[in-house]
Coordinates of C-alpha atoms in Angstrom, one line a residue:
M1 CA 58.1 56.4 108.2
A2 CA 58.7 57.9 111.7
Y3 CA 61.8 57.2 113.7
E4 CA 61.4 54.3 116.3
P5 CA 64.0 53.7 118.8
T6 CA 65.9 50.4 119.1
G7 CA 69.0 49.5 121.0
A8 CA 71.9 51.6 122.0
P9 CA 75.1 51.2 119.9
D10 CA 77.7 49.2 121.8
Y11 CA 80.8 49.5 119.3
Y12 CA 83.2 48.5 121.8
N13 CA 81.4 45.5 123.9
I14 CA 80.7 47.5 126.9
D15 CA 78.0 45.8 127.7
D16 CA 80.6 43.1 128.8
L17 CA 81.8 45.3 131.6
L18 CA 78.2 45.4 132.9
T19 CA 76.5 42.9 135.2
E20 CA 73.4 40.9 134.5
E21 CA 71.5 43.0 137.0
H22 CA 72.5 46.4 135.1
L23 CA 71.3 44.8 131.4
L24 CA 68.3 43.9 133.1
I25 CA 67.8 47.3 134.9
R26 CA 68.4 48.9 131.5
Q27 CA 65.7 47.1 129.6
T28 CA 63.4 48.0 132.3
M29 CA 63.8 51.2 132.0
R30 CA 63.9 51.0 128.0
D31 CA 60.6 49.0 128.0
F32 CA 59.2 51.8 130.4
V33 CA 60.4 55.2 128.0
K34 CA 59.4 53.5 124.9
R35 CA 55.7 52.4 126.8
E36 CA 55.3 55.8 129.0
I37 CA 57.6 58.6 127.1
S38 CA 58.4 57.9 123.8
P39 CA 54.6 57.8 122.1
K40 CA 53.6 60.9 123.6
I41 CA 56.7 63.2 124.2
E42 CA 56.4 65.2 120.8
Q43 CA 52.9 66.1 121.7
W44 CA 54.1 67.0 125.5
A45 CA 57.2 69.2 124.0
Q46 CA 54.8 70.5 121.3
D47 CA 52.2 71.8 123.9
A48 CA 54.8 72.7 126.8
H49 CA 52.8 70.1 128.8
F50 CA 54.2 68.5 131.9
P51 CA 52.5 65.3 132.8
S52 CA 51.9 65.1 136.2
E53 CA 51.2 61.4 136.0
I54 CA 54.7 60.6 135.1
V55 CA 55.8 61.3 138.6
K56 CA 54.1 58.3 140.1
K57 CA 55.2 56.0 136.9
F58 CA 58.7 57.5 137.8
G59 CA 58.5 56.0 141.3
D60 CA 56.6 52.6 140.2
V61 CA 59.6 51.9 138.2
G62 CA 62.4 52.8 140.4
A63 CA 63.8 55.8 138.8
F64 CA 63.7 58.1 141.9
G65 CA 66.9 57.4 144.2
P66 CA 68.3 54.1 142.9
T67 CA 71.1 54.6 145.1
I68 CA 69.5 55.4 148.1
P69 CA 69.1 52.3 150.5
T70 CA 66.0 50.2 150.5
E71 CA 65.1 50.9 154.0
Y72 CA 63.9 54.4 152.8
G73 CA 62.4 53.4 149.6
G74 CA 65.5 53.7 147.4
G75 CA 66.7 51.2 145.2
G76 CA 69.7 50.2 147.0
L77 CA 71.7 49.9 143.3
D78 CA 75.3 51.0 142.9
Y79 CA 76.1 54.2 140.4
I80 CA 76.4 52.5 137.0
S81 CA 73.2 51.5 138.1
Y82 CA 72.2 54.9 138.4
G83 CA 74.0 56.3 135.6
I84 CA 72.0 53.4 132.7
I85 CA 68.6 54.7 134.3
M86 CA 69.4 58.4 133.5
Q87 CA 70.9 57.3 130.2
E88 CA 67.5 55.7 129.4
I89 CA 65.5 58.5 130.6
E90 CA 67.3 61.1 128.6
R91 CA 67.1 58.7 125.3
G92 CA 63.1 59.6 125.8
D93 CA 63.6 63.2 126.5
S94 CA 66.0 65.4 129.1
G95 CA 63.1 67.1 130.5
M96 CA 61.9 63.6 131.8
R97 CA 65.5 63.1 133.0
S98 CA 65.6 66.4 134.4
T99 CA 62.7 65.2 136.6
A100 CA 64.3 62.1 137.9
S101 CA 67.7 63.7 138.3
V102 CA 66.3 66.5 140.7
Q103 CA 64.1 64.1 142.8
G104 CA 66.7 61.6 143.3
S105 CA 70.1 63.6 143.3
L106 CA 69.1 67.0 144.3
V107 CA 66.3 66.3 146.9
M108 CA 66.5 62.6 148.3
Y109 CA 70.2 62.7 148.0
P110 CA 70.9 65.6 150.5
I111 CA 67.9 64.5 153.0
Y112 CA 69.8 61.1 153.0
K113 CA 73.3 62.2 153.1
Y114 CA 72.8 65.5 155.7
G115 CA 69.3 64.9 157.2
S116 CA 68.5 63.6 160.6
E117 CA 66.6 60.0 161.2
E118 CA 63.3 61.6 161.2
Q119 CA 63.9 63.6 158.2
R120 CA 64.8 60.2 156.2
N121 CA 62.2 58.5 157.4
K122 CA 59.5 61.3 156.9
Y123 CA 60.2 62.5 153.5
L124 CA 62.3 59.6 151.4
P125 CA 59.6 57.1 151.3
K126 CA 57.0 59.6 149.9
L127 CA 60.0 60.8 147.4
A128 CA 61.3 57.6 146.2
S129 CA 57.4 56.5 145.6
G130 CA 56.4 59.6 143.7
E131 CA 53.6 60.1 146.0
W132 CA 55.5 63.5 146.6
L133 CA 57.5 65.8 144.0
G134 CA 60.2 67.5 145.1
C135 CA 62.8 70.5 144.0
F136 CA 66.4 72.0 144.8
G137 CA 66.7 75.7 145.4
L138 CA 70.0 77.1 145.0
T139 CA 70.6 79.4 141.9
E140 CA 68.8 82.7 142.2
P141 CA 68.2 85.6 139.7
D142 CA 71.4 87.2 140.5
F143 CA 73.9 84.3 141.4
G144 CA 74.0 81.2 139.2
S145 CA 77.6 80.3 138.6
N146 CA 78.7 82.1 141.9
P147 CA 76.1 80.1 144.2
G148 CA 78.1 81.7 147.4
G149 CA 77.0 84.8 146.5
M150 CA 73.5 84.2 147.4
V151 CA 71.0 86.5 149.1
T152 CA 68.3 84.1 150.4
N153 CA 68.7 84.2 154.1
I154 CA 67.4 82.5 157.4
K155 CA 66.9 84.5 161.0
D156 CA 66.8 82.6 164.0
M157 CA 63.6 83.4 165.7
G158 CA 63.9 81.2 168.5
D159 CA 61.3 78.4 167.9
H160 CA 61.5 78.5 164.2
Y161 CA 63.3 80.3 161.3
L162 CA 62.2 83.0 159.1
L163 CA 63.0 82.7 155.4
N164 CA 63.3 85.3 152.9
G165 CA 64.4 85.1 149.3
S166 CA 64.0 84.1 145.9
K167 CA 65.1 80.9 143.7
M168 CA 65.3 81.0 140.0
W169 CA 65.3 78.2 137.1
I170 CA 63.8 75.7 139.5
S171 CA 63.1 72.2 137.7
N172 CA 60.0 70.6 139.0
S173 CA 59.1 74.0 141.4
P174 CA 55.4 74.1 140.3
E175 CA 54.4 71.0 141.0
C176 CA 56.6 70.4 144.1
Q177 CA 55.4 69.3 147.5
V178 CA 58.8 69.8 148.9
A179 CA 61.9 72.0 148.1
V180 CA 65.7 71.4 149.5
V181 CA 66.4 75.3 150.0
W182 CA 69.9 76.7 150.5
A183 CA 70.0 79.8 152.2
K184 CA 72.5 82.2 154.4
N185 CA 72.2 82.5 158.4
E186 CA 72.9 85.5 160.0
E187 CA 76.8 84.5 160.4
G188 CA 76.8 84.5 156.4
R189 CA 77.0 80.3 156.6
I190 CA 74.8 78.3 153.9
K191 CA 72.7 75.9 155.3
G192 CA 69.8 73.5 153.8
L193 CA 66.3 73.6 154.9
I194 CA 63.6 71.4 154.0
V195 CA 60.3 73.8 152.7
E196 CA 57.1 72.5 152.1
R197 CA 54.1 73.4 150.0
G198 CA 51.7 75.1 152.3
M199 CA 54.1 77.1 154.4
E200 CA 52.7 80.7 154.6
G201 CA 54.5 82.8 152.1
F202 CA 55.7 80.1 150.0
T203 CA 55.1 80.3 146.3
T204 CA 56.3 78.6 143.1
P205 CA 55.3 80.6 139.9
E206 CA 55.7 78.8 136.7
I207 CA 58.3 80.2 134.2
H208 CA 56.5 80.0 130.4
N209 CA 57.9 80.7 126.9
K210 CA 60.6 77.9 127.3
W211 CA 62.0 76.9 123.9
S212 CA 63.7 73.9 125.7
L213 CA 62.9 71.4 128.4
R214 CA 59.3 72.1 127.3
A215 CA 58.0 69.1 128.7
S216 CA 59.6 69.7 132.3
C217 CA 57.9 72.0 134.7
T218 CA 60.3 74.9 135.6
G219 CA 59.9 77.6 137.8
E220 CA 60.7 80.1 140.7
L221 CA 61.1 79.7 144.6
V222 CA 59.5 82.8 146.3
F223 CA 60.4 83.1 150.3
D224 CA 58.2 86.1 151.7
N225 CA 58.8 85.9 155.7
V226 CA 58.3 81.7 155.4
K227 CA 58.4 80.1 158.8
V228 CA 60.5 77.2 158.6
P229 CA 60.4 75.0 162.0
K230 CA 63.7 74.3 163.7
E231 CA 63.3 70.5 162.9
N232 CA 63.4 70.9 158.9
L233 CA 67.3 72.3 158.9
L234 CA 69.4 69.5 157.2
P235 CA 72.0 69.1 160.7
N236 CA 74.8 67.4 158.8
I237 CA 76.0 69.9 156.9
D238 CA 77.3 73.6 157.0
G239 CA 78.6 75.8 154.2
L240 CA 78.8 75.6 149.9
R241 CA 80.1 71.8 150.2
G242 CA 76.3 71.0 150.8
P243 CA 74.8 71.9 147.6
L244 CA 77.9 71.4 145.9
G245 CA 78.0 67.7 147.3
C246 CA 74.3 67.4 145.5
L247 CA 75.3 68.9 142.2
D248 CA 78.0 66.1 142.3
S249 CA 75.8 63.4 142.0
A250 CA 73.3 64.8 139.4
R251 CA 75.9 65.7 137.2
Y252 CA 77.2 62.5 137.6
G253 CA 73.6 61.2 136.2
I254 CA 73.7 64.0 133.4
S255 CA 77.2 62.5 132.0
W256 CA 75.2 59.4 131.2
G257 CA 71.7 61.0 130.4
A258 CA 73.3 63.2 127.9
I259 CA 74.7 60.2 126.0
G260 CA 71.2 58.7 125.6
A261 CA 70.1 62.1 124.2
A262 CA 73.2 61.4 121.8
I263 CA 72.4 57.8 120.9
D264 CA 68.8 58.5 120.0
C265 CA 70.0 61.4 117.8
Y266 CA 72.4 58.9 115.9
E267 CA 70.3 56.2 115.8
S268 CA 67.6 58.2 114.2
A269 CA 70.3 59.4 111.8
L270 CA 71.5 56.2 111.3
K271 CA 67.9 54.5 110.0
Y272 CA 66.9 57.9 107.9
S273 CA 70.5 57.7 106.0
K274 CA 69.7 54.2 105.0
E275 CA 66.1 54.9 103.9
R276 CA 66.8 58.5 102.3
V277 CA 67.5 58.0 98.4
Q278 CA 68.8 61.1 96.6
F279 CA 70.8 60.7 93.3
D280 CA 69.7 57.0 92.9
K281 CA 71.2 55.9 96.2
P282 CA 70.8 56.1 99.8
I283 CA 72.5 59.0 101.4
G284 CA 74.0 56.5 103.9
G285 CA 76.4 55.7 100.6
F286 CA 77.8 59.2 100.7
Q287 CA 81.3 59.9 101.7
L288 CA 80.1 63.0 104.1
T289 CA 77.1 61.0 105.5
Q290 CA 79.2 58.1 106.7
K291 CA 82.1 60.9 108.1
K292 CA 79.2 62.3 110.3
L293 CA 77.9 58.7 111.2
A294 CA 81.3 57.6 112.0
E295 CA 82.3 60.3 114.1
M296 CA 79.2 60.4 116.0
L297 CA 79.2 56.7 116.8
T298 CA 83.3 57.3 118.0
E299 CA 82.4 60.3 120.3
I300 CA 79.4 58.3 122.0
T301 CA 82.0 55.2 122.5
K302 CA 84.7 57.5 123.7
A303 CA 82.0 59.1 126.3
Q304 CA 80.4 55.5 127.1
L305 CA 83.9 54.8 128.4
M306 CA 84.5 57.5 130.3
V307 CA 81.0 57.2 132.2
W308 CA 81.5 53.4 133.0
R309 CA 84.8 54.5 134.5
L310 CA 83.5 57.1 136.3
G311 CA 81.0 55.1 137.4
T312 CA 83.4 52.5 138.9
L313 CA 85.3 55.3 140.7
M314 CA 81.8 56.5 142.1
N315 CA 80.9 52.7 143.3
E316 CA 85.0 52.7 145.0
G317 CA 84.2 56.0 146.9
K318 CA 87.1 57.4 144.5
A319 CA 85.4 59.6 142.2
T320 CA 86.4 63.5 142.5
T321 CA 84.6 66.6 141.9
Q322 CA 86.8 67.3 139.1
Q323 CA 86.3 64.0 137.2
I324 CA 82.3 64.1 137.6
S325 CA 82.9 67.7 136.0
M326 CA 85.0 66.6 133.2
A327 CA 82.5 63.5 132.2
K328 CA 79.5 66.5 132.3
R329 CA 80.8 68.7 130.3
N330 CA 82.3 66.5 127.7
S331 CA 78.8 64.4 127.3
V332 CA 76.9 67.3 126.9
D333 CA 78.8 68.8 124.6
M334 CA 79.3 66.0 122.5
A335 CA 75.4 65.1 122.5
L336 CA 74.9 68.7 121.0
H337 CA 77.6 68.4 118.4
I338 CA 75.8 64.8 117.2
A339 CA 72.4 66.6 117.6
R340 CA 73.3 69.3 115.1
E341 CA 75.0 66.7 112.7
A342 CA 71.8 64.1 113.0
R343 CA 69.6 67.3 112.0
Q344 CA 71.8 67.7 109.1
I345 CA 71.6 64.1 107.8
H346 CA 67.8 64.5 108.1
G347 CA 67.6 67.6 106.1
G348 CA 64.2 69.6 106.4
M349 CA 62.4 66.6 108.0
G350 CA 65.1 67.1 111.2
I351 CA 63.3 70.4 112.3
T352 CA 59.9 68.3 112.6
G353 CA 58.1 66.4 115.3
E354 CA 58.2 63.5 113.0
Y355 CA 61.7 63.2 114.4
P356 CA 63.5 63.6 117.8
I357 CA 66.3 65.5 116.7
M358 CA 65.3 69.4 117.2
R359 CA 63.6 68.4 120.5
H360 CA 67.2 66.7 121.8
M361 CA 68.9 69.8 120.3
M362 CA 66.8 72.5 122.1
N363 CA 66.9 70.5 125.5
L364 CA 70.7 69.7 125.5
E365 CA 70.8 74.0 125.0
S366 CA 69.6 73.7 128.8
V367 CA 71.6 70.8 129.6
I368 CA 75.0 72.2 128.7
T369 CA 74.1 75.4 131.1
Y370 CA 72.4 74.1 134.4
E371 CA 74.5 72.0 136.8
G372 CA 77.6 74.0 136.2
T373 CA 78.0 75.5 132.7
H374 CA 80.0 74.4 129.9
D375 CA 82.7 76.9 130.5
I376 CA 82.6 76.5 134.5
H377 CA 83.2 72.9 134.2
L378 CA 86.2 74.2 131.9
L379 CA 87.6 76.4 134.3
I380 CA 87.0 73.7 137.1
T381 CA 89.4 71.0 135.3
G382 CA 91.9 74.1 134.9
A383 CA 92.5 75.0 138.0
D384 CA 92.7 71.2 139.1
I385 CA 95.6 71.0 136.8
T386 CA 97.2 74.3 137.6
G387 CA 96.8 74.8 140.7
I388 CA 95.1 77.9 139.9
Q389 CA 91.7 79.4 140.2
A390 CA 90.7 81.6 137.2
F391 CA 87.1 82.3 138.5
K392 CA 88.5 85.5 140.1

């Protein structure tokens, strides 16, 4: 019998820490994922198909920019609500959560935080509704973990900027209408610009043959003498702290989202262990299987408590970049470990599309690398606790 997702495990009664609104939001997103994503996701992943129609549906259900004020089309919700939404989407699929994460944290957030009032009014409602899809251009072919080394650049031409360069591994790029792009000006300062589909010299080649995030569209951003109007520069930010501030918001969402993938793998393994009979009893009755399941639930519970506390700090404006790094790294590492253990419990069936395990495992291999790699997040924590930066 194929796996059917149920409710999330809550071994420490963490629901008691959530408000009625939080629980309602979770149920709404859970129902949405069960209806719109879960029945189709295995086929989308097998076919490497990005379902463009999901963008408008995400907009309708409020998955884009949940923390953006309602006056710009956002949800006006708190950060725990945002985390819950990301968790439920990633229980469906990490690629689907990537689509929502990028739109909310990496496109809408910088336009809201760093943009002019005119930019907010022009772009945010269309992004919130899903009428437009956006992407975030930071990573380059030669600069991933070291974004400060970027070579994409702008020149001031008087009435416009001339943008040249390229970006790599950009979620949503092949389907985007707008891109928030980070480039160096003539003084070497990093600036943010809003680049629109249709600007001459702006192309978005798709990246094919991925083994991971197969239901998400990934591509490049190529800028060949693109004329960007002066009014498309984000006026309220200067330097690397611009893109890094966006990444804080996105990494926070991932810290919740990856737990969703872990929960999906755990629940599938638990159900399978009760149904699969070997040596005249369900495999859930064997010590090694119980050890795996008990450790999975322990790690999920620890991560749930960590992200709930982090969400509280985010709501209070107290969360640090370093705390967000720790949570992102912990959640994704934990989820990958659980996916691998769950695959073993499922035996040979674990590699098939009958169950979500292998898809989650492959997806998480991207999630553990993007928006700060596993090792870089460790060094962010290390630099924070020792006062010595190990990057160079």
